[in-house]
XYZ file of C-alpha atoms in Angstrom:
189
model
C -7.279 -6.521 6.203
C -10.301 -5.917 4.005
C -10.643 -2.421 5.528
C -8.282 -0.676 7.882
C -10.868 1.092 10.084
C -14.649 0.993 9.729
C -17.615 2.537 11.508
C -21.075 1.228 10.691
C -24.118 3.007 12.151
C -22.001 5.014 14.601
C -22.049 8.680 15.578
C -19.697 11.134 17.226
C -16.510 9.069 16.847
C -13.018 10.409 16.144
C -10.511 8.517 13.987
C -7.259 10.440 14.351
C -3.511 10.067 13.710
C -3.550 6.499 12.383
C -1.422 4.945 9.660
C -3.425 2.644 7.384
C -1.597 0.732 4.649
C -2.302 -2.077 2.197
C -5.987 -2.729 2.973
C -7.506 -4.818 0.187
C -10.645 -2.637 -0.072
C -10.918 0.557 2.037
C -8.571 2.463 4.299
C -11.317 4.082 6.403
C -15.040 3.403 5.897
C -17.947 5.403 7.352
C -21.208 3.615 6.532
C -24.581 4.843 7.796
C -22.799 7.209 10.196
C -23.253 10.785 11.397
C -21.100 13.442 13.036
C -17.776 11.584 12.994
C -14.328 13.145 12.543
C -11.626 11.501 10.411
C -8.527 13.597 10.995
C -4.773 13.576 10.337
C -4.555 9.957 9.180
C -1.944 8.613 6.746
C -3.562 6.229 4.236
C -1.688 4.517 1.412
C -1.829 1.572 -0.942
C -5.501 0.643 -0.492
C -6.976 -1.831 -2.983
C -9.992 0.385 -3.699
C -10.812 3.619 -1.863
C -8.796 5.334 0.868
C -11.799 6.982 2.619
C -15.390 6.004 1.823
C -18.474 7.804 3.182
C -21.492 5.758 2.116
C -25.011 4.619 2.904
C -25.891 1.225 4.346
C -26.409 -0.370 0.921
C -22.608 -0.698 0.853
C -22.954 -3.460 3.482
C -26.311 -4.911 2.410
C -28.566 -2.555 4.376
C -31.094 0.062 3.224
C -29.827 2.965 1.124
C -32.013 5.275 3.239
C -29.535 4.953 6.152
C -27.003 7.562 5.022
C -23.806 9.179 6.294
C -24.107 12.923 6.971
C -22.356 15.657 8.924
C -18.964 13.927 8.969
C -15.694 15.889 9.069
C -12.822 14.625 6.908
C -9.813 16.858 7.549
C -6.051 16.938 7.375
C -5.608 13.398 6.014
C -2.798 12.379 3.667
C -3.767 9.837 1.007
C -1.370 8.289 -1.497
C -1.776 5.629 -4.172
C -5.290 4.261 -3.594
C -6.527 1.641 -6.073
C -9.466 3.698 -7.373
C -10.578 6.843 -5.472
C -8.958 8.865 -2.727
C -12.268 9.887 -1.114
C -15.658 8.590 -2.300
C -19.039 9.888 -1.077
C -22.068 7.736 -1.908
C -25.669 8.396 -2.828
C -27.708 10.703 -0.559
C -24.823 11.100 1.913
C -25.306 14.876 2.008
C -23.745 17.622 4.101
C -20.230 16.343 4.806
C -17.118 18.494 5.269
C -13.765 17.961 3.511
C -11.478 20.635 4.932
C -8.221 21.553 6.629
C -5.615 20.361 4.162
C -6.565 16.862 3.058
C -3.929 15.827 0.513
C -4.679 13.217 -2.148
C -2.033 12.206 -4.699
C -1.118 9.310 -6.942
C -4.604 8.121 -7.876
C -3.823 6.340 -11.141
C -7.232 5.559 -12.649
C -9.666 7.123 -10.188
C -10.592 10.420 -8.617
C -9.119 12.303 -5.673
C -12.615 13.327 -4.423
C -15.704 11.679 -5.942
C -19.158 13.022 -4.984
C -21.787 10.637 -6.369
C -25.446 11.719 -6.189
C -24.940 13.500 -2.889
C -24.684 17.212 -2.217
C -24.443 20.215 0.080
C -20.817 19.404 0.889
C -18.132 21.886 1.959
C -14.773 21.246 0.248
C -12.173 23.788 1.417
C -8.379 24.073 1.630
C -7.408 20.680 0.152
C -4.740 19.552 -2.322
C -5.654 17.121 -5.106
C -2.809 16.361 -7.506
C -1.327 13.685 -9.760
C -4.648 11.899 -10.320
C -6.866 11.061 -13.275
C -9.495 13.523 -11.964
C -9.113 15.963 -9.070
C -12.795 16.409 -8.156
C -15.722 14.657 -9.823
C -19.294 15.659 -9.092
C -21.586 13.053 -10.669
C -25.253 13.928 -10.152
C -24.159 15.985 -7.145
C -25.571 19.454 -6.387
C -25.322 22.435 -4.016
C -21.641 21.976 -3.120
C -19.286 24.739 -1.963
C -15.761 24.204 -3.292
C -13.343 26.925 -2.223
C -9.608 27.475 -1.808
C -8.373 24.082 -3.023
C -5.239 23.302 -5.043
C -6.177 21.116 -8.015
C -3.032 20.639 -10.072
C -1.141 18.181 -12.281
C -4.151 15.921 -12.883
C -5.467 14.715 -16.228
C -8.754 16.570 -15.493
C -9.028 19.083 -12.643
C -12.830 19.115 -12.230
C -15.392 16.882 -13.928
C -18.993 17.955 -13.422
C -21.754 15.860 -14.977
C -25.249 14.491 -14.516
C -25.865 10.870 -13.571
C -28.202 8.545 -15.473
C -29.556 5.500 -13.669
C -32.789 3.491 -13.826
C -34.269 5.758 -16.529
C -33.738 8.846 -14.363
C -31.416 11.822 -14.805
C -29.812 13.164 -11.638
C -28.660 16.730 -12.364
C -25.461 18.363 -11.226
C -26.290 21.983 -10.435
C -26.019 25.055 -8.179
C -22.405 24.776 -7.028
C -20.263 27.573 -5.619
C -16.736 27.109 -6.971
C -14.405 29.963 -5.982
C -10.749 30.812 -5.302
C -9.340 27.393 -6.267
C -5.871 27.048 -7.823
C -6.520 24.982 -10.971
C -3.347 24.602 -13.032
C -1.229 22.138 -14.954
C -4.047 19.655 -15.601
C -3.169 17.979 -18.904
C -6.601 17.624 -20.604
C -9.049 20.021 -18.904
C -8.957 22.324 -15.908
C -12.746 21.902 -15.756
C -14.957 19.590 -17.817
C -18.622 20.438 -17.325
C-alpha cells in the first residue's frame, strides 16, 4: 500500500488500535482534516513518515485547507523511513499526548513541526532517532513532560527560510522534559 490509512477532508473520525506495516509512503495520513483522533496504533516500517498531519497541498489541493485540532495519542512508531510524526505548514493547534512512542528513526525526526504552531506535546517518548523534536519555523508550542533520550540531537529549534522569507521559531514553553543521553546536543537552538 502507498499509505496504510488516510483521511482527506474529513472531521471527527477515530483511527484506533490498528497495526500498519510496510506502507511505501505513510502509515497514517490526515490531510485537510479537523478534530480527528489517531490513538493506540502500532506503525512500523513505513517508507517515509509514520503519521503525517498536512494541508491539502500534499495531494495537489490548496495549502489553505489545513489540518487542525487533531489528537495523536498513545501510538507506537518504530523504524519509519524519514519522520515518525510530521506536521505540515499552517496545520496549527494539534495535540500529541498520552504516551506516543517513536523510536528507530535513522535519518529523520521523531516529531517534526514545520511552519505550524500552537501545538501541545505532552507525555511522549522520543528515542533512538537522529532528532527527537524539530521545530522548523514553528512557534507558540507547549512541550512538557516528554522523554527525549538517546538521540543524536534531542531538540532542534530553528527558523525556516523559503521564497525570500524568514519564518521565525519563537515563544515556546518547554518544561519538565527528560532530556538525556543525546550524543551531540540535548538542545540545538
